[in-house]
Coordinates of C-alpha atoms and ligand atoms in Angstrom, one line a residue:
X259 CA 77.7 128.8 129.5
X260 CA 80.5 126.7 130.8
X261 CA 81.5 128.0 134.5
X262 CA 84.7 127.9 135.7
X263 CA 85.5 127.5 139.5
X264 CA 88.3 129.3 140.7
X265 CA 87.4 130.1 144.4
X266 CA 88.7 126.5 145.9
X267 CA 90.2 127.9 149.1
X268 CA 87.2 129.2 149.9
X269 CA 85.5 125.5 149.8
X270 CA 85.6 122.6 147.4
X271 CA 82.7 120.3 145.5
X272 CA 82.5 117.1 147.3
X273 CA 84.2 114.3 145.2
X274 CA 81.8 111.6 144.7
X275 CA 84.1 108.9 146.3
X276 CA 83.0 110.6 149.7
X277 CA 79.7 111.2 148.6
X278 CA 79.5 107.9 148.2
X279 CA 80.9 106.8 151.1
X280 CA 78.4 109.2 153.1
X281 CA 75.0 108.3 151.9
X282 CA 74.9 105.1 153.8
X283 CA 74.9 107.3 156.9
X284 CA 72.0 109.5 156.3
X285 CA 70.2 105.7 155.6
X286 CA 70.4 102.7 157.3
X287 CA 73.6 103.4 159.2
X288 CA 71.8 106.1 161.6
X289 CA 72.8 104.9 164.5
X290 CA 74.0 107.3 167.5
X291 CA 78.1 106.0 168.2
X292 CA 77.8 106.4 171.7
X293 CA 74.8 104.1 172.3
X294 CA 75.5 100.3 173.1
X295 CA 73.4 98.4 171.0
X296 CA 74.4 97.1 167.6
X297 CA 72.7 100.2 165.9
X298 CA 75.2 102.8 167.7
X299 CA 78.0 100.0 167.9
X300 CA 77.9 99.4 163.6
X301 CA 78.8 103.3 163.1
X302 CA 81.2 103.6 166.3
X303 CA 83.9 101.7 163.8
X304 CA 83.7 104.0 161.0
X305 CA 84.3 106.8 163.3
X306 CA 87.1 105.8 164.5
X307 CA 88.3 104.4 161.3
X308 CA 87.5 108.1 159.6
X309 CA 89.7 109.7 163.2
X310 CA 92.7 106.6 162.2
X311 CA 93.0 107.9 159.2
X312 CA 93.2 111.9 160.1
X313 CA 95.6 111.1 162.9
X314 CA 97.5 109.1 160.3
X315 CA 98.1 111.9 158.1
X316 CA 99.4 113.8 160.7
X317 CA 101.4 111.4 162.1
X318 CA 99.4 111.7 165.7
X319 CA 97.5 109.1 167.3
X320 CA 94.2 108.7 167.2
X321 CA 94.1 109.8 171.3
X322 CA 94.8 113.3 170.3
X323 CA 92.0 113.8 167.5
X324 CA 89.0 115.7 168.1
X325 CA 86.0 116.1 165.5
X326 CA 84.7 119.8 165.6
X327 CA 82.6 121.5 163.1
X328 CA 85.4 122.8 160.9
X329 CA 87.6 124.9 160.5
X330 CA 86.3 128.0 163.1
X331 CA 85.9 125.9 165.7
X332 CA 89.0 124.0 165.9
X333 CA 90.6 127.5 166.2
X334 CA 88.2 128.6 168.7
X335 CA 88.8 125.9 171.0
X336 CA 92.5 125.4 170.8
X337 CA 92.7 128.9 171.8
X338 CA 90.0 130.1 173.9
X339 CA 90.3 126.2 175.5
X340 CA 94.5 127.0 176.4
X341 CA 93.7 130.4 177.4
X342 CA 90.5 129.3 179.7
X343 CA 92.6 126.3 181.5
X344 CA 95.5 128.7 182.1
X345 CA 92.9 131.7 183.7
X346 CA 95.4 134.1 182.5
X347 CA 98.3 135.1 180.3
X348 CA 99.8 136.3 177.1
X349 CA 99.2 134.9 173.7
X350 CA 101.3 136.0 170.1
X351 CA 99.7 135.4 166.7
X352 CA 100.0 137.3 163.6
X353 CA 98.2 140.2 162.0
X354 CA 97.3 137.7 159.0
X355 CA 95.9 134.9 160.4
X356 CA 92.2 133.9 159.5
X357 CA 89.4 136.1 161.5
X358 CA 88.6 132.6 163.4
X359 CA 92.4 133.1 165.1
X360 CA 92.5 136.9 165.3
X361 CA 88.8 137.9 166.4
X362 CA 89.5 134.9 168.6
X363 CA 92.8 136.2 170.2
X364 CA 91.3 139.7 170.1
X365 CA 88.2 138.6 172.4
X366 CA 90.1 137.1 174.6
X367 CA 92.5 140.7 175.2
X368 CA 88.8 141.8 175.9
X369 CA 88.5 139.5 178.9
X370 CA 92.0 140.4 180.5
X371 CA 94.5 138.3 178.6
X372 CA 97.3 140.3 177.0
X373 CA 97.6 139.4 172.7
X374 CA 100.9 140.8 170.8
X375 CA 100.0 140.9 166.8
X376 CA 103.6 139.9 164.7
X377 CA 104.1 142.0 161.7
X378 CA 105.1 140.3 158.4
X379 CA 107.2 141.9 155.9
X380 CA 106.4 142.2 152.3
X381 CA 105.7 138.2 151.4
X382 CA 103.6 137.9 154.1
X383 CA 106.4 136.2 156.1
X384 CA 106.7 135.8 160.4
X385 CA 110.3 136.8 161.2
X386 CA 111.2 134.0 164.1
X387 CA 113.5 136.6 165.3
X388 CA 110.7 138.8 165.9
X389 CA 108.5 135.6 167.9
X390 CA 111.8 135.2 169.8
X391 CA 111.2 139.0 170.9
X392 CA 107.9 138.8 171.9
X393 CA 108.0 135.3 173.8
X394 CA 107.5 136.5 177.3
X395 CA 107.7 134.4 180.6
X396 CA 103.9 134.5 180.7
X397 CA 103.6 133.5 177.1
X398 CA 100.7 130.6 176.9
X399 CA 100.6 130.2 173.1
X400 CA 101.4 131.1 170.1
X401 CA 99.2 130.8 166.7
X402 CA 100.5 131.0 163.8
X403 CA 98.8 129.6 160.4
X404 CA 100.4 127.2 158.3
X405 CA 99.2 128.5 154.7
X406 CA 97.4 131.5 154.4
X407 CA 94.0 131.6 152.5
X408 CA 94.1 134.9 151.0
X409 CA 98.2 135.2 149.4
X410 CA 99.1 131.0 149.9
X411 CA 102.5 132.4 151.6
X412 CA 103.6 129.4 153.6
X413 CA 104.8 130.1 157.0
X414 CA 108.0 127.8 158.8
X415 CA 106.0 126.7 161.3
X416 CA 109.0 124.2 161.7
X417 CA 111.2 126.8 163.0
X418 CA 108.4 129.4 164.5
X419 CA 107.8 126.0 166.7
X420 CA 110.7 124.8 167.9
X421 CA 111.3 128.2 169.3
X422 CA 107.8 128.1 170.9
X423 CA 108.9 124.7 171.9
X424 CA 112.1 125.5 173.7
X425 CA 110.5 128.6 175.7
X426 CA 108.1 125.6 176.8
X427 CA 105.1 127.7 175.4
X428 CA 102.1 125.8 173.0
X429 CA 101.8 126.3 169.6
X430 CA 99.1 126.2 167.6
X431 CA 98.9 126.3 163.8
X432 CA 95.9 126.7 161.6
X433 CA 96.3 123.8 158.8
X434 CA 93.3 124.4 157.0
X435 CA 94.6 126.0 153.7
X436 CA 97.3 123.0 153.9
X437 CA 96.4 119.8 155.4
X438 CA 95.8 117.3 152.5
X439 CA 98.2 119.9 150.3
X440 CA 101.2 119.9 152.2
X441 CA 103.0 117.3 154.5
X442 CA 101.6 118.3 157.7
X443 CA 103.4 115.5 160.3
X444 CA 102.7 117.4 164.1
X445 CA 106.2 115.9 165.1
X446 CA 108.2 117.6 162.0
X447 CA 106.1 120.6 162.4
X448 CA 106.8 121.1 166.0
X449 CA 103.2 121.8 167.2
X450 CA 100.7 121.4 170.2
X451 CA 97.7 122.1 168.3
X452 CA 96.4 121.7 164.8
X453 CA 93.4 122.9 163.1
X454 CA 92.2 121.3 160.0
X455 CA 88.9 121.1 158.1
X456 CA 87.0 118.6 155.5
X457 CA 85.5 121.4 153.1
X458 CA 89.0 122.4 151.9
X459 CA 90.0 119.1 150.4
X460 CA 86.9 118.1 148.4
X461 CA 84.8 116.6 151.8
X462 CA 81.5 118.0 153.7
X463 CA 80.9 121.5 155.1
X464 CA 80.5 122.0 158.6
X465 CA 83.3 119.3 159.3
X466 CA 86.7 119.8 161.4
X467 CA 89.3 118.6 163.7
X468 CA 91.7 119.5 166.3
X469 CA 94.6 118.1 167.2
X470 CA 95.9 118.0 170.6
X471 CA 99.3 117.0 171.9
X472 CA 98.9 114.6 174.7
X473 CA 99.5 116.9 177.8
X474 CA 98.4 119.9 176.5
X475 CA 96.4 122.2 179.4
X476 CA 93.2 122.4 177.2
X477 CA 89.6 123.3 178.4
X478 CA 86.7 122.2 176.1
X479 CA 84.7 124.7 174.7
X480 CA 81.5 122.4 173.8
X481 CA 80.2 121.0 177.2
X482 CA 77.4 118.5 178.2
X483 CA 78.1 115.1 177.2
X484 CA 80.6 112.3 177.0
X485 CA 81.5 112.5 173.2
X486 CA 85.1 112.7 172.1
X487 CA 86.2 111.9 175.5
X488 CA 84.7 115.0 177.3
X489 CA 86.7 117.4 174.8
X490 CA 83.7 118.0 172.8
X491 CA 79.9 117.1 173.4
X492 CA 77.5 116.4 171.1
X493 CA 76.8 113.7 169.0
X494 CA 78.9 113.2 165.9
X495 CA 78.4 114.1 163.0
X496 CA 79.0 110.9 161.5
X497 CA 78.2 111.3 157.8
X498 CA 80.6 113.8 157.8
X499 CA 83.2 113.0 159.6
X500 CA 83.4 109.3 157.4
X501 CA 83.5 111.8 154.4
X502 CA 86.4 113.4 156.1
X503 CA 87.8 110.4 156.4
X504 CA 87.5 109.1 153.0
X505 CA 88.2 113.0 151.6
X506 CA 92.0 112.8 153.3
X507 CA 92.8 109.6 151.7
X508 CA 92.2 110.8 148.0
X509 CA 94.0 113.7 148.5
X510 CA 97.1 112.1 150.2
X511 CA 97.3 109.5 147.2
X512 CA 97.3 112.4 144.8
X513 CA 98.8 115.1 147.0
X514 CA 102.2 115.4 145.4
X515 CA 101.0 114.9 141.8
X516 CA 98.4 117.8 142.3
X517 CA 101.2 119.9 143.8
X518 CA 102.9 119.5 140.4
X519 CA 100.1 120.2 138.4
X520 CA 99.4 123.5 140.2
X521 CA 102.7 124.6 140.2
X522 CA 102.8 124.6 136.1
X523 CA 99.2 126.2 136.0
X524 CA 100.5 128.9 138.6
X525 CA 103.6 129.9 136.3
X526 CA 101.3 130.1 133.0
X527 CA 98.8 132.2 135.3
X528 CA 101.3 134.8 136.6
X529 CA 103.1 135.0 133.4
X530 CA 100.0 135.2 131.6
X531 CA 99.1 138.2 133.7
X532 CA 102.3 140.1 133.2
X533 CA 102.4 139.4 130.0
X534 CA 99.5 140.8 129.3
X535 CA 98.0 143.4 131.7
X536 CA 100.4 146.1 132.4
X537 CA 100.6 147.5 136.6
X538 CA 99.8 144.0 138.3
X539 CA 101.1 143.1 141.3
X540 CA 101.5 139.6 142.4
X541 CA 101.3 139.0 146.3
X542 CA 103.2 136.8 148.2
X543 CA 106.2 134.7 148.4
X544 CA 107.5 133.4 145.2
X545 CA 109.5 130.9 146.5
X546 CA 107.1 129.9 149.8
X547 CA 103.7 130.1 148.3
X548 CA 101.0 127.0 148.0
X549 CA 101.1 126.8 144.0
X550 CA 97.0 127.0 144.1
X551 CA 96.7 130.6 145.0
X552 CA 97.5 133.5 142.8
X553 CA 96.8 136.7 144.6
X554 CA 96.7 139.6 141.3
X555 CA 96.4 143.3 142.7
X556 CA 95.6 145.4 139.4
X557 CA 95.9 148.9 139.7
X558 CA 93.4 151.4 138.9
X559 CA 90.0 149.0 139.6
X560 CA 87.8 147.5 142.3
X561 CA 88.1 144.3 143.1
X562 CA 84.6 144.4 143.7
X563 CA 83.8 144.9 139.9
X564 CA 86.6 142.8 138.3
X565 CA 84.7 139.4 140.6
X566 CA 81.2 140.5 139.1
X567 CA 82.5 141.3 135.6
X568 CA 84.8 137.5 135.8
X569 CA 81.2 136.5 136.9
X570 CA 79.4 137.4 134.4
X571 CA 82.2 135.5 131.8
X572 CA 81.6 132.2 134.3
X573 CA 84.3 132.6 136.3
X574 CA 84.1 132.8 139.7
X575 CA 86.9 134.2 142.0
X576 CA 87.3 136.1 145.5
X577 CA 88.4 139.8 145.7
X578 CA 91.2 140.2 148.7
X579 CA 89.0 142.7 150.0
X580 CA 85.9 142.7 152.6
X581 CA 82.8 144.6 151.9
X582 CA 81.5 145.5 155.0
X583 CA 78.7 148.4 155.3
X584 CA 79.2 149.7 152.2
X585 CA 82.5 150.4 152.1
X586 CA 85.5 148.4 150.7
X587 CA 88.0 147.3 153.4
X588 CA 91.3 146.3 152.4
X589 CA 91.9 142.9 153.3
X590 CA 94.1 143.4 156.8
X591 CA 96.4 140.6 155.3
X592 CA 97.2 142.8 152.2
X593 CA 97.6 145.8 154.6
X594 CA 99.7 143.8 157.2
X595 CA 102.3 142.9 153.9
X596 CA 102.6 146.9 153.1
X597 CA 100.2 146.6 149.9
X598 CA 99.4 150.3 149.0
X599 CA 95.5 150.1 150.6
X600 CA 94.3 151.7 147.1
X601 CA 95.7 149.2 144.8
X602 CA 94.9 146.5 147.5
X603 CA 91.1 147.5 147.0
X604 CA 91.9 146.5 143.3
X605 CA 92.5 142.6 144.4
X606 CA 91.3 139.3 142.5
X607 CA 92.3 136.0 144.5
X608 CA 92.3 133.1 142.0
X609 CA 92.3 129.8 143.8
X610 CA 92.7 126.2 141.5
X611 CA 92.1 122.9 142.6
X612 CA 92.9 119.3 141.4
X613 CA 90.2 119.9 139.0
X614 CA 91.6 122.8 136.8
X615 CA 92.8 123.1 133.8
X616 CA 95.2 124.5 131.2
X617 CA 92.3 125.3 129.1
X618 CA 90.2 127.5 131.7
X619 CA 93.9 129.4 132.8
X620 CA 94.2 129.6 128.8
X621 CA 90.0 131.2 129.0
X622 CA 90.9 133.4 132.2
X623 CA 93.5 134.7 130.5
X624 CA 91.7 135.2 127.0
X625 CA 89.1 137.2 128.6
X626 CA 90.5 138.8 131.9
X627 CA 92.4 141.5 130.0
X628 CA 89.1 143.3 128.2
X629 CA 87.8 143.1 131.6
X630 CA 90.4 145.3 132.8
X631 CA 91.2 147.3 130.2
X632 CA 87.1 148.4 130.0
X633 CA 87.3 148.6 133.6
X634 CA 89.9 151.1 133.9
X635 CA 88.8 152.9 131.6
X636 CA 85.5 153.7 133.6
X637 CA 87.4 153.9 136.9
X638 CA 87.4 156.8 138.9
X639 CA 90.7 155.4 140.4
X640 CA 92.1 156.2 136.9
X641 CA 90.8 159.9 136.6
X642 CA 92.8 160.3 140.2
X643 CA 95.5 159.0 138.7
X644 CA 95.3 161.4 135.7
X645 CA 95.2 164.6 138.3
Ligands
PLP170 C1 93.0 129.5 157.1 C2 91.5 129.3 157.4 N1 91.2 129.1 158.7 C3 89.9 128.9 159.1 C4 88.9 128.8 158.2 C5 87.5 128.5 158.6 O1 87.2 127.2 158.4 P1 85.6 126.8 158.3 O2 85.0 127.5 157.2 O3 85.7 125.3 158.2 O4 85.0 127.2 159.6 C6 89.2 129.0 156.8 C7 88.1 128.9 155.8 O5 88.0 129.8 155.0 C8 90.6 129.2 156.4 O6 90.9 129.4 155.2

């Protein structure tokens, strides 16, 4: 059976371009970058050509990159490192920001700093009236994510910043869901701090970076050596941070093309679903979403048993809802945006990459239906409904 991948903002293959470019490193190119000799000097230049190239597409210098290991730890250290050289204060993010921002924020109202959560109204959206509100004079930063993984509602961090920027407060955003999607220049975005990570745009696992704006009152989180100019120790991880590198570059040459081609298979997806399962609901922002993510809540089933019986057809998706001790959670973004926490429970995410096709949307939609129709049939959710 043919499969078809529909989970890409949960990771991406590799391409072979950057697998290609990689290999040499786990090979003859295995020298450590910080030693002096020729072996540690002949892989010190494609680091920094991989960091030229990741400041480049965020229109930063290459002083203000710092390789992490994805996407988690650039959030961890731009926040916990602001909040640790500061000693104290308050910090605003958003109830749906990734678990690496919000468990992040809430650890740190643990050890004495004060965290205020922004509501979002029904699209997901940050009201900058609302971050206005909340600013306080012992505001230290403000995160708020660029794209979000689980509905693709894309925030204005443009505007959310330059009010940040005028109360003379950091902001961080994390860019994972959008760098190499979305223009994501620091300057037009207005931010301090940018998190970004290889995985999402067809490059390694376990590979990140941070962006820092020069200035920024920022204590490392990773201590114990000289690498990345004291901001991070340890040694590189070369082989992936080359694929990095080489990952950014494909996807900026392709970027806007992609963005088109998504677009169309988005509009045949949610009319397809319409069209042809009644009591759907699609999440988000129709006219501020990233055109890879359809987030489908069908009424009347689990989320849980529309991924395994998609799975079972070769599809494979994400439900918008954790399962954690044995009990579905409703995701916290679908509860933050005023989703019913019952039909949330019934939530597919479908996520499509450069790679998709009209064809499997046309298969998806052939054989998703059934799935439901069967489905709520069975459902308990439906007898409740009948009562
Ligand atoms: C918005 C967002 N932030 C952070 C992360 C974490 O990134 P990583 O898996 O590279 O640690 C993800 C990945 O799912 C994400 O979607």
């Amino acid at each position: 059976m043919e499969r078809i991948y529909l989970d890409h903002n949960a990771t991406t293959p590799v391409r072979q371009e950057v697998r290609d470019k990689m290999l040499p490193f786990y090979g003859e190119l295995f020298g450590n970058p910080s030693s002096a000799h020729s072996f540690g000097q002949e892989v010190k230049v494609p680091l920094e050509e991989a960091r030229q190239r990741i400041a480049g597409q965020l229109g930063a210098s290459t002083a203000q990159i710092v390789f992490t290991s994805g996407g988690t730890e650039s959030d961890n250290y731009a926040i916990k490192g602001v909040a640790f050289a500061a000693e104290k204060g308050h910090i605003i993010t958003a109830l749906t920001e990734h678990p690496a921002v919000l468990q992040t924020v809430s650890w740190l109202a643990k050890k004495g700093f004060d965290a205020t959560y922004l509501e979002v109204d029904s699209k997901g959206l940050v009201d900058p009236d609302d971050l206005r509100k909340a600013l306080r004079p012992d505001t230290i930063l403000v995160s708020i994510m660029h794209v979000n993984n689980e509905v693709g509602t894309i925030q204005p961090i443009e505007e959310l910043g330059a009010i940040t920027r005028e109360a003379g407060v950091y902001f961080h955003t994390d860019a994972v869901q959008s760098f190499g999607k979305l223009p994501t220049n620091v300057d037009e975005l207005n931010v301090d701090l940018l998190s970004v990570a290889a995985h999402k745009i067809y490059g390694p696992k376990g590979v990140g970076a941070l962006y820092i704006r020069k200035g920024t009152r920022i204590d490392p989180l990773i201590i114990g050596g000289a690498q990345e100019k004291r901001r991070r120790s340890g040694t590189e991880n070369i082989a992936g941070i080359v694929g990095f590198g080489e990952a950014i570059v494909l996807a900026e040459a392709e970027r806007e093309e992609v963005y088109e081609r998504l677009t169309l298979l988005r509009q045949k997806l949610v009319q397809g679903i319409g069209e042809r399962i009644p009591e759907v609901v699609i999440n988000g922002d129709p006219e501020r979403n990233f055109p890879s993510t359809v987030s489908a809540s069908v009424s009347h089933v689990e989320g849980e048993s529309l991924l395994l019986s998609l799975d079972m057809e070769g599809i494979a998706v994400s439900t918008g809802s954790a399962c954690s001790s044995g009990s579905l959670e409703p995701s916290h973004v679908l509860v933050a945006m005023g989703i019913d926490t019952v039909l949330a429970q019934g939530t597919l995410r479908f996520s499509m990459g450069r790679g998709t096709t009209q064809a499997e949307i046309g298969y998806l939609l052939d054989v998703f239906p059934p799935i439901v129709e069967r489905l709520r049939k069975m459902s308990p959710l439906s007898a409740s409904k009948a009562c």
